[in-house]
Coordinates of N, CA and C in Angstrom, one line a residue:
M6 N 109.7 24.7 53.4 CA 110.2 25.6 52.4 C 109.2 26.6 51.9
N7 N 107.9 26.1 51.6 CA 106.9 27.0 51.1 C 106.5 28.0 52.2
N8 N 106.5 27.6 53.4 CA 106.2 28.5 54.5 C 107.2 29.6 54.7
L9 N 108.5 29.3 54.5 CA 109.6 30.3 54.6 C 109.4 31.3 53.4
I10 N 109.3 30.8 52.2 CA 109.2 31.7 51.1 C 107.9 32.6 51.2
S11 N 106.9 32.1 51.8 CA 105.7 32.9 52.0 C 106.0 34.1 52.9
K12 N 106.8 33.8 54.0 CA 107.2 34.8 54.9 C 108.1 35.9 54.3
L13 N 109.1 35.4 53.5 CA 110.0 36.2 52.8 C 109.4 37.1 51.8
S14 N 108.2 36.6 51.2 CA 107.6 37.3 50.1 C 106.7 38.4 50.5
K15 N 106.4 38.6 51.8 CA 105.4 39.6 52.3 C 105.9 41.0 52.0
P16 N 105.0 41.9 51.6 CA 105.4 43.3 51.2 C 106.0 44.0 52.5
I17 N 107.0 44.8 52.2 CA 107.6 45.6 53.2 C 107.6 47.1 52.7
P18 N 107.9 48.1 53.6 CA 108.0 49.5 53.1 C 109.0 49.6 52.0
Y19 N 108.6 50.4 51.0 CA 109.5 50.6 49.8 C 109.6 52.1 49.5
Q20 N 110.6 52.4 48.6 CA 110.8 53.7 48.1 C 110.6 53.9 46.6
W21 N 110.6 55.1 46.2 CA 110.4 55.4 44.7 C 111.6 56.1 44.1
R22 N 111.9 55.8 42.9 CA 112.9 56.5 42.1 C 112.5 56.7 40.7
V23 N 113.2 57.6 40.0 CA 112.9 57.8 38.6 C 113.7 56.7 37.8
Q24 N 112.9 55.9 37.1 CA 113.5 54.8 36.3 C 113.9 55.2 34.9
S25 N 113.1 56.1 34.3 CA 113.4 56.6 33.0 C 112.6 57.9 32.7
R26 N 112.9 58.5 31.6 CA 112.2 59.7 31.2 C 111.8 59.6 29.7
S27 N 110.8 60.4 29.4 CA 110.4 60.4 28.0 C 111.5 61.1 27.2
K28 N 111.5 60.9 25.8 CA 112.5 61.5 25.0 C 112.7 63.0 25.2
D29 N 111.6 63.7 25.3 CA 111.7 65.1 25.5 C 111.8 65.6 26.9
K30 N 111.9 64.6 27.9 CA 112.1 64.8 29.3 C 110.9 65.5 29.9
S31 N 109.7 65.4 29.3 CA 108.5 66.0 29.9 C 107.9 65.2 30.9
K32 N 108.2 63.9 30.9 CA 107.6 62.9 31.9 C 108.7 62.1 32.5
A33 N 108.5 61.7 33.8 CA 109.4 60.8 34.5 C 108.6 59.6 34.9
I34 N 109.1 58.4 34.5 CA 108.5 57.2 34.9 C 109.2 56.6 36.2
C35 N 108.4 56.5 37.2 CA 108.9 56.2 38.5 C 108.6 54.7 38.9
T36 N 109.5 54.0 39.5 CA 109.3 52.6 39.9 C 109.6 52.5 41.4
A37 N 109.0 51.5 42.1 CA 109.2 51.3 43.5 C 110.4 50.3 43.6
Y38 N 111.2 50.5 44.7 CA 112.3 49.6 45.0 C 112.6 49.5 46.5
I39 N 113.4 48.5 46.8 CA 113.9 48.4 48.2 C 115.5 48.3 48.0
D40 N 116.2 48.7 49.0 CA 117.7 48.6 48.9 C 118.2 47.3 49.6
A41 N 119.5 47.1 49.4 CA 120.1 45.9 50.0 C 119.9 45.7 51.5
R42 N 119.9 46.9 52.2 CA 119.7 46.8 53.7 C 118.4 46.3 54.0
D43 N 117.4 46.7 53.2 CA 116.0 46.2 53.5 C 115.9 44.7 53.3
V44 N 116.6 44.2 52.3 CA 116.7 42.7 52.1 C 117.3 42.0 53.3
M45 N 118.4 42.6 53.7 CA 119.1 42.0 54.9 C 118.2 41.9 56.1
K46 N 117.5 42.9 56.3 CA 116.6 42.9 57.5 C 115.5 41.8 57.4
V47 N 115.0 41.6 56.2 CA 114.0 40.5 56.0 C 114.6 39.2 56.3
L48 N 115.8 39.0 55.7 CA 116.5 37.7 55.8 C 116.9 37.4 57.3
D49 N 117.4 38.4 58.0 CA 117.8 38.3 59.4 C 116.6 37.9 60.3
E50 N 115.4 38.4 59.9 CA 114.2 38.2 60.7 C 113.7 36.8 60.6
H51 N 113.9 36.2 59.4 CA 113.2 34.9 59.2 C 114.1 33.7 59.0
C52 N 115.4 33.9 58.8 CA 116.2 32.7 58.6 C 117.7 32.9 58.8
E53 N 118.4 31.8 58.8 CA 119.9 31.9 58.8 C 120.4 31.9 57.4
W54 N 121.2 32.8 57.0 CA 121.6 33.0 55.6 C 123.0 33.4 55.5
E55 N 123.5 33.3 54.3 CA 124.9 33.8 53.9 C 124.9 34.1 52.4
V56 N 125.9 34.9 52.0 CA 125.9 35.3 50.6 C 127.3 35.0 50.0
Q57 N 127.4 34.7 48.7 CA 128.6 34.5 48.0 C 128.5 35.2 46.7
Y58 N 129.7 35.6 46.2 CA 129.8 36.3 44.9 C 130.7 35.6 43.9
K59 N 130.4 35.6 42.6 CA 131.3 35.1 41.6 C 131.2 36.0 40.4
E60 N 132.4 36.2 39.8 CA 132.4 37.0 38.6 C 132.6 36.1 37.4
L61 N 131.8 36.3 36.3 CA 131.9 35.5 35.2 C 131.7 36.4 33.9
A62 N 132.7 36.4 33.1 CA 132.6 37.2 31.8 C 132.2 38.7 32.1
G63 N 132.7 39.2 33.2 CA 132.5 40.6 33.5 C 131.2 40.9 34.2
F64 N 130.4 39.8 34.5 CA 129.2 39.9 35.2 C 129.4 39.4 36.6
L65 N 128.7 40.0 37.6 CA 128.8 39.6 39.0 C 127.6 38.8 39.3
F66 N 127.8 37.6 39.9 CA 126.7 36.8 40.3 C 126.7 36.7 41.8
A67 N 125.5 36.8 42.4 CA 125.4 36.7 43.9 C 124.5 35.4 44.2
G68 N 124.9 34.7 45.2 CA 124.2 33.6 45.6 C 123.8 33.7 47.1
I69 N 122.6 33.5 47.4 CA 122.1 33.6 48.8 C 121.8 32.2 49.3
G70 N 122.5 31.7 50.3 CA 122.3 30.4 50.9 C 121.5 30.5 52.2
I71 N 120.4 29.7 52.2 CA 119.6 29.8 53.4 C 119.5 28.3 54.0
K72 N 119.6 28.2 55.3 CA 119.5 26.9 56.0 C 118.1 26.5 56.0
V73 N 117.8 25.3 55.4 CA 116.5 24.7 55.3 C 116.6 23.3 55.8
D74 N 115.9 22.9 56.9 CA 116.0 21.6 57.4 C 117.4 21.1 57.6
G75 N 118.2 22.0 58.2 CA 119.6 21.7 58.5 C 120.6 21.7 57.4
Q76 N 120.2 22.1 56.2 CA 121.1 22.1 55.0 C 121.0 23.5 54.4
I77 N 122.1 23.9 53.8 CA 122.2 25.2 53.1 C 121.7 25.0 51.7
M78 N 120.7 25.8 51.3 CA 120.2 25.7 49.9 C 120.5 27.1 49.2
W79 N 121.0 27.0 48.0 CA 121.5 28.2 47.3 C 120.6 28.6 46.1
R80 N 120.4 29.9 46.0 CA 119.8 30.5 44.8 C 120.6 31.7 44.3
W81 N 120.8 31.7 43.0 CA 121.8 32.6 42.4 C 121.1 33.5 41.4
D82 N 121.6 34.7 41.2 CA 121.2 35.5 40.0 C 122.3 36.5 39.7
C83 N 122.2 37.1 38.5 CA 123.2 38.0 38.0 C 122.9 39.5 38.2
G84 N 123.9 40.3 38.4 CA 123.7 41.7 38.6 C 124.2 42.5 37.4
Q85 N 124.5 43.7 37.5 CA 124.9 44.6 36.4 C 126.4 44.2 36.0
R86 N 126.7 44.5 34.8 CA 128.1 44.2 34.3 C 129.1 45.2 35.0
I87 N 130.3 44.7 35.3 CA 131.4 45.5 35.9 C 132.2 45.9 34.7
E88 N 132.6 47.2 34.7 CA 133.5 47.7 33.6 C 134.8 47.0 33.7
D89 N 135.4 46.7 32.5 CA 136.6 45.9 32.4 C 137.9 46.7 32.9
N90 N 137.9 48.0 32.9 CA 139.1 48.7 33.2 C 139.1 49.1 34.7
P91 N 139.9 48.4 35.5 CA 140.0 48.7 37.0 C 140.6 50.1 37.3
Q92 N 141.3 50.7 36.3 CA 141.9 52.0 36.5 C 140.8 53.1 36.4
D93 N 139.7 52.8 35.8 CA 138.6 53.8 35.7 C 138.2 54.3 37.1
Q94 N 138.0 55.6 37.3 CA 137.6 56.1 38.6 C 136.2 55.6 39.0
M95 N 135.4 55.1 38.0 CA 134.1 54.7 38.3 C 134.1 53.2 38.6
Y96 N 135.2 52.5 38.4 CA 135.2 51.0 38.5 C 134.8 50.5 39.9
E97 N 135.2 51.2 41.0 CA 134.9 50.8 42.3 C 133.4 51.0 42.5
Q98 N 132.8 52.1 42.1 CA 131.4 52.4 42.2 C 130.6 51.4 41.4
A99 N 131.1 51.0 40.2 CA 130.4 50.1 39.4 C 130.3 48.7 40.0
G100 N 131.4 48.3 40.7 CA 131.5 47.1 41.4 C 130.5 47.0 42.6
K101 N 130.4 48.1 43.3 CA 129.4 48.1 44.4 C 128.0 48.0 43.9
S102 N 127.7 48.8 42.8 CA 126.4 48.7 42.3 C 126.0 47.3 41.8
A103 N 127.0 46.7 41.1 CA 126.8 45.3 40.6 C 126.5 44.4 41.7
A104 N 127.3 44.5 42.8 CA 127.1 43.6 44.0 C 125.7 43.8 44.6
S105 N 125.3 45.0 44.8 CA 124.0 45.3 45.4 C 122.9 44.8 44.5
D106 N 123.0 45.0 43.1 CA 122.0 44.5 42.2 C 121.9 43.0 42.2
A107 N 123.0 42.3 42.1 CA 123.0 40.9 42.1 C 122.5 40.3 43.4
F108 N 122.8 40.9 44.5 CA 122.3 40.5 45.8 C 120.8 40.6 45.9
K109 N 120.2 41.7 45.4 CA 118.8 41.9 45.5 C 118.1 40.9 44.5
R110 N 118.7 40.7 43.3 CA 118.1 39.8 42.4 C 118.1 38.3 42.9
A111 N 119.1 38.0 43.6 CA 119.2 36.6 44.2 C 118.1 36.5 45.3
A112 N 117.9 37.6 46.0 CA 116.9 37.6 47.1 C 115.5 37.4 46.5
V113 N 115.3 38.0 45.3 CA 114.0 37.8 44.7 C 113.7 36.3 44.4
M114 N 114.8 35.6 44.1 CA 114.6 34.1 43.9 C 114.1 33.4 45.1
W115 N 114.3 34.0 46.3 CA 113.8 33.5 47.6 C 112.4 34.2 47.9
G116 N 112.0 35.2 47.1 CA 110.7 35.8 47.4 C 110.9 37.2 47.9
V117 N 112.0 37.6 48.4 CA 112.2 39.0 49.0 C 112.1 40.0 47.9
G118 N 111.1 40.9 48.1 CA 110.9 42.0 47.2 C 110.1 41.6 45.9
R119 N 109.7 40.4 45.8 CA 109.0 39.9 44.6 C 107.7 40.7 44.4
F120 N 107.1 41.2 45.5 CA 105.8 42.0 45.4 C 106.0 43.3 44.6
L121 N 107.3 43.8 44.5 CA 107.5 45.0 43.7 C 107.1 44.9 42.2
Y122 N 107.2 43.7 41.7 CA 106.9 43.4 40.3 C 105.4 43.5 40.0
D123 N 104.6 43.5 41.1 CA 103.2 43.7 40.9 C 102.7 45.1 41.0
L124 N 103.6 46.0 41.3 CA 103.2 47.4 41.5 C 103.3 48.1 40.2
E125 N 102.3 49.1 40.0 CA 102.3 49.9 38.7 C 103.4 51.0 38.8
T126 N 103.9 51.4 37.7 CA 104.8 52.5 37.6 C 103.9 53.8 37.8
V127 N 104.6 54.9 38.2 CA 103.9 56.2 38.4 C 104.6 57.2 37.4
T128 N 103.8 57.9 36.7 CA 104.3 58.9 35.7 C 104.0 60.3 36.3
L129 N 105.1 61.1 36.3 CA 105.0 62.4 36.8 C 105.5 63.4 35.7
P130 N 104.9 64.6 35.7 CA 105.4 65.6 34.7 C 106.7 66.2 35.2
C131 N 107.5 66.7 34.3 CA 108.8 67.2 34.6 C 108.9 68.7 34.2
D132 N 109.9 69.4 34.9 CA 110.2 70.8 34.5 C 111.1 70.7 33.3
Q133 N 111.6 71.9 32.8 CA 112.4 72.0 31.6 C 113.8 71.3 31.8
Y134 N 114.1 71.0 33.0 CA 115.4 70.3 33.3 C 115.3 68.8 33.4
G135 N 114.0 68.3 33.3 CA 113.8 66.9 33.5 C 113.5 66.5 34.9
N136 N 113.4 67.4 35.9 CA 113.1 67.1 37.2 C 111.6 66.9 37.5
P137 N 111.2 65.9 38.2 CA 109.8 65.6 38.5 C 109.2 66.8 39.3
V138 N 108.0 67.2 38.9 CA 107.3 68.3 39.6 C 105.9 67.9 40.0
D139 N 105.4 68.7 41.0 CA 104.0 68.4 41.5 C 103.0 69.1 40.6
A140 N 101.7 69.1 41.1 CA 100.6 69.7 40.3 C 100.8 71.2 40.1
S141 N 101.5 71.8 41.0 CA 101.7 73.3 41.0 C 103.0 73.7 40.2
G142 N 103.7 72.7 39.7 CA 104.9 72.9 38.9 C 106.2 73.0 39.8
K143 N 106.1 72.8 41.1 CA 107.2 72.8 42.0 C 108.0 71.5 41.9
R144 N 109.3 71.6 42.0 CA 110.2 70.4 41.9 C 109.9 69.5 43.1
I145 N 109.9 68.2 42.9 CA 109.7 67.3 44.0 C 111.0 66.8 44.5
W146 N 111.3 67.1 45.7 CA 112.6 66.7 46.3 C 112.6 65.4 46.9
D147 N 111.5 65.0 47.6 CA 111.3 63.7 48.2 C 110.3 62.9 47.4
L148 N 110.8 62.1 46.4 CA 109.9 61.4 45.5 C 109.0 60.4 46.2
T149 N 109.6 59.7 47.2 CA 108.9 58.7 47.9 C 107.7 59.3 48.7
K150 N 108.0 60.3 49.4 CA 107.0 61.0 50.2 C 105.9 61.5 49.3
H151 N 106.2 62.1 48.2 CA 105.2 62.7 47.3 C 104.3 61.6 46.7
I152 N 104.9 60.5 46.2 CA 104.1 59.5 45.5 C 103.2 58.8 46.6
N153 N 103.7 58.5 47.8 CA 103.0 57.8 48.8 C 101.8 58.7 49.2
S154 N 102.0 60.0 49.4 CA 100.9 60.9 49.8 C 99.9 61.0 48.7
L155 N 100.4 61.0 47.4 CA 99.5 61.1 46.3 C 98.6 59.9 46.2
S156 N 99.1 58.7 46.5 CA 98.4 57.5 46.5 C 97.4 57.4 47.6
A157 N 97.8 57.9 48.8 CA 96.9 58.0 49.9 C 95.7 58.9 49.6
T158 N 96.0 60.0 49.0 CA 95.0 61.0 48.7 C 93.9 60.5 47.7
V159 N 94.4 59.8 46.7 CA 93.6 59.2 45.7 C 92.6 58.2 46.3
K160 N 93.1 57.4 47.3 CA 92.2 56.4 47.9 C 91.3 57.0 49.0
A161 N 91.7 58.1 49.6 CA 90.9 58.7 50.8 C 90.1 59.9 50.5
S162 N 90.4 60.6 49.4 CA 89.7 61.9 49.1 C 88.2 61.6 48.9
P163 N 87.3 62.6 49.4 CA 85.9 62.5 49.1 C 85.6 62.7 47.7
A164 N 84.5 62.2 47.2 CA 84.2 62.4 45.8 C 83.9 63.9 45.5
V165 N 84.3 64.3 44.3 CA 84.0 65.7 43.9 C 82.4 65.8 43.7
S166 N 81.8 66.9 44.2 CA 80.4 67.0 44.0 C 80.1 67.3 42.6
V167 N 79.1 66.6 42.0 CA 78.6 66.8 40.7 C 77.1 66.8 40.7
S168 N 76.5 67.4 39.6 CA 75.1 67.6 39.6 C 74.4 66.2 39.3
N169 N 75.1 65.4 38.5 CA 74.5 64.1 38.2 C 75.0 63.0 39.2
T170 N 74.2 62.7 40.2 CA 74.6 61.8 41.2 C 74.5 60.3 40.8
D171 N 74.0 60.1 39.5 CA 73.9 58.7 39.0 C 75.2 58.3 38.4
K172 N 76.2 59.1 38.3 CA 77.5 58.7 37.7 C 78.2 57.8 38.7
P173 N 78.7 56.7 38.1 CA 79.5 55.8 39.0 C 80.8 56.4 39.5
Q174 N 81.2 56.0 40.7 CA 82.5 56.4 41.2 C 83.6 55.8 40.5
L175 N 84.6 56.5 40.1 CA 85.8 56.0 39.4 C 86.6 55.2 40.4
D176 N 86.6 53.8 40.3 CA 87.3 53.0 41.2 C 88.8 52.9 40.9
Q177 N 89.6 52.3 41.8 CA 91.0 52.3 41.6 C 91.5 51.6 40.4
A178 N 90.8 50.5 40.1 CA 91.2 49.7 38.9 C 91.0 50.5 37.6
K179 N 89.9 51.2 37.5 CA 89.6 52.0 36.3 C 90.5 53.2 36.3
Y180 N 90.8 53.8 37.4 CA 91.8 54.9 37.5 C 93.1 54.5 37.0
D181 N 93.6 53.4 37.5 CA 94.9 52.8 37.1 C 95.0 52.6 35.6
S182 N 93.8 52.1 35.0 CA 93.7 51.8 33.6 C 93.8 53.1 32.8
M183 N 93.2 54.2 33.3 CA 93.2 55.4 32.6 C 94.6 56.0 32.6
V184 N 95.3 55.9 33.7 CA 96.7 56.4 33.8 C 97.6 55.7 32.7
K185 N 97.4 54.4 32.6 CA 98.1 53.6 31.7 C 97.8 54.0 30.3
F186 N 96.5 54.2 30.0 CA 96.1 54.6 28.6 C 96.8 56.0 28.3
I187 N 96.8 56.9 29.2 CA 97.4 58.2 28.9 C 98.9 58.0 28.7
N188 N 99.6 57.2 29.5 CA 101.0 56.9 29.3 C 101.3 56.3 27.9
D189 N 100.3 55.5 27.4 CA 100.4 54.9 26.1 C 100.0 55.8 25.0
G190 N 99.8 57.0 25.3 CA 99.4 58.0 24.2 C 97.9 58.0 23.9
K191 N 97.1 57.3 24.6 CA 95.7 57.3 24.3 C 94.9 58.3 25.2
W192 N 95.4 59.5 25.3 CA 94.8 60.4 26.2 C 93.4 60.9 25.8
K193 N 93.2 60.9 24.5 CA 91.9 61.4 23.9 C 90.7 60.5 24.4
Q194 N 91.0 59.2 24.4 CA 89.9 58.2 24.9 C 89.6 58.5 26.4
V195 N 90.7 58.8 27.2 CA 90.5 59.0 28.6 C 89.7 60.4 28.8
E196 N 90.1 61.4 28.1 CA 89.5 62.7 28.2 C 88.0 62.6 27.9
S197 N 87.7 61.9 26.9 CA 86.3 61.8 26.5 C 85.4 61.0 27.4
S198 N 86.1 60.1 28.2 CA 85.3 59.3 29.1 C 85.2 59.8 30.6
L199 N 86.0 60.9 30.9 CA 86.0 61.4 32.3 C 84.6 61.9 32.7
S200 N 83.8 62.4 31.8 CA 82.5 63.0 32.2 C 81.5 61.9 32.6
K201 N 81.9 60.6 32.4 CA 81.0 59.5 32.7 C 81.1 59.1 34.1
Y202 N 82.1 59.6 34.8 CA 82.4 59.1 36.2 C 82.4 60.3 37.2
T203 N 82.2 59.9 38.5 CA 82.5 60.8 39.6 C 83.9 60.6 40.0
L204 N 84.7 61.7 40.0 CA 86.1 61.6 40.4 C 86.4 62.3 41.7
T205 N 87.4 61.8 42.5 CA 87.8 62.5 43.6 C 88.7 63.7 43.2
D206 N 88.9 64.6 44.1 CA 89.7 65.7 43.8 C 91.1 65.3 43.3
A207 N 91.7 64.3 44.0 CA 93.1 63.8 43.6 C 93.1 63.2 42.2
Q208 N 92.1 62.3 42.0 CA 92.0 61.7 40.7 C 91.8 62.7 39.6
K209 N 91.0 63.7 39.8 CA 90.8 64.7 38.7 C 92.1 65.5 38.5
K210 N 92.8 65.8 39.6 CA 94.0 66.6 39.4 C 95.1 65.8 38.7
V211 N 95.3 64.6 39.0 CA 96.3 63.8 38.4 C 96.0 63.5 36.9
L212 N 94.8 63.1 36.7 CA 94.4 62.8 35.3 C 94.5 64.0 34.4
T213 N 94.0 65.1 34.9 CA 94.0 66.3 34.1 C 95.4 66.8 33.8
Q214 N 96.3 66.6 34.8 CA 97.7 67.0 34.6 C 98.4 66.1 33.6
L215 N 98.1 64.8 33.7 CA 98.8 63.9 32.7 C 98.2 64.1 31.3
I216 N 97.0 64.4 31.2 CA 96.4 64.6 29.9 C 97.0 65.9 29.2
A217 N 97.1 66.9 30.1 CA 97.7 68.2 29.6 C 99.1 68.0 29.1
S218 N 99.9 67.2 29.9 CA 101.3 66.9 29.5 C 101.3 66.1 28.2
S219 N 100.4 65.1 28.0 CA 100.4 64.3 26.8 C 100.0 65.2 25.6
K220 N 99.0 66.1 25.8 CA 98.6 67.1 24.7 C 99.8 67.9 24.3
S221 N 100.6 68.4 25.3 CA 101.7 69.3 25.0 C 102.8 68.5 24.2
E222 N 103.0 67.2 24.6 CA 104.0 66.4 23.8 C 103.5 66.1 22.4
A223 N 102.2 65.9 22.2 CA 101.7 65.6 20.9 C 101.8 66.8 20.0
L224 N 101.5 68.0 20.6 CA 101.6 69.2 19.9 C 103.1 69.5 19.4
K225 N 104.0 69.2 20.3 CA 105.4 69.4 19.9 C 105.8 68.5 18.7
K226 N 105.3 67.3 18.7 CA 105.6 66.4 17.7 C 105.0 66.8 16.3
S227 N 103.8 67.4 16.4 CA 103.1 67.8 15.2 C 103.8 69.0 14.6
V228 N 104.3 69.9 15.4 CA 105.0 71.1 15.0 C 106.3 70.6 14.2
K229 N 107.0 69.6 14.8 CA 108.2 69.1 14.1 C 107.9 68.5 12.8

């Protein structure tokens, strides 16, 4: 059992989507996800499985049964609520969404996609319509490609040349901490500490952009 869950829990390629936006739509908070087809591929690769659905009080539950030592073992979880009015034109779509959500949540009980909960969210600036934009202000059409390339650049870019070579390199953990601080509204602390580190071009670009966005939001609030 432990060996199976270990195999099912291994990270697989994932995508990014906008989970929420700030109240003034100046920032988009993006989270990583996998879809139901990704889950099926993992299950097909490592085990014999089946799925069942049950509706209870308007909620759809999915159960994934996996054969372990000759017996089927079940793990269940709940998905989104299905709207009560089947005449609603969105009822069918809501049902599909609930089924997919319940299926993926049940899969997490077996370890599939559990690694996603360890990933940090990514915050991007938005244009006036609430669409995520890049550092130059252009709308991002492929969110997954943009965030993955941004992450790769942060890890691989050479350090920015500075006169003081004694400054420590800003490592990934400290960088992630700074991003979180800015997202929590503590951009002043981050801004004042940037001069203490050697930053890569990508780190400098992202942090500067996020700080500028936070400043703008703070200014709007003070004017109100």
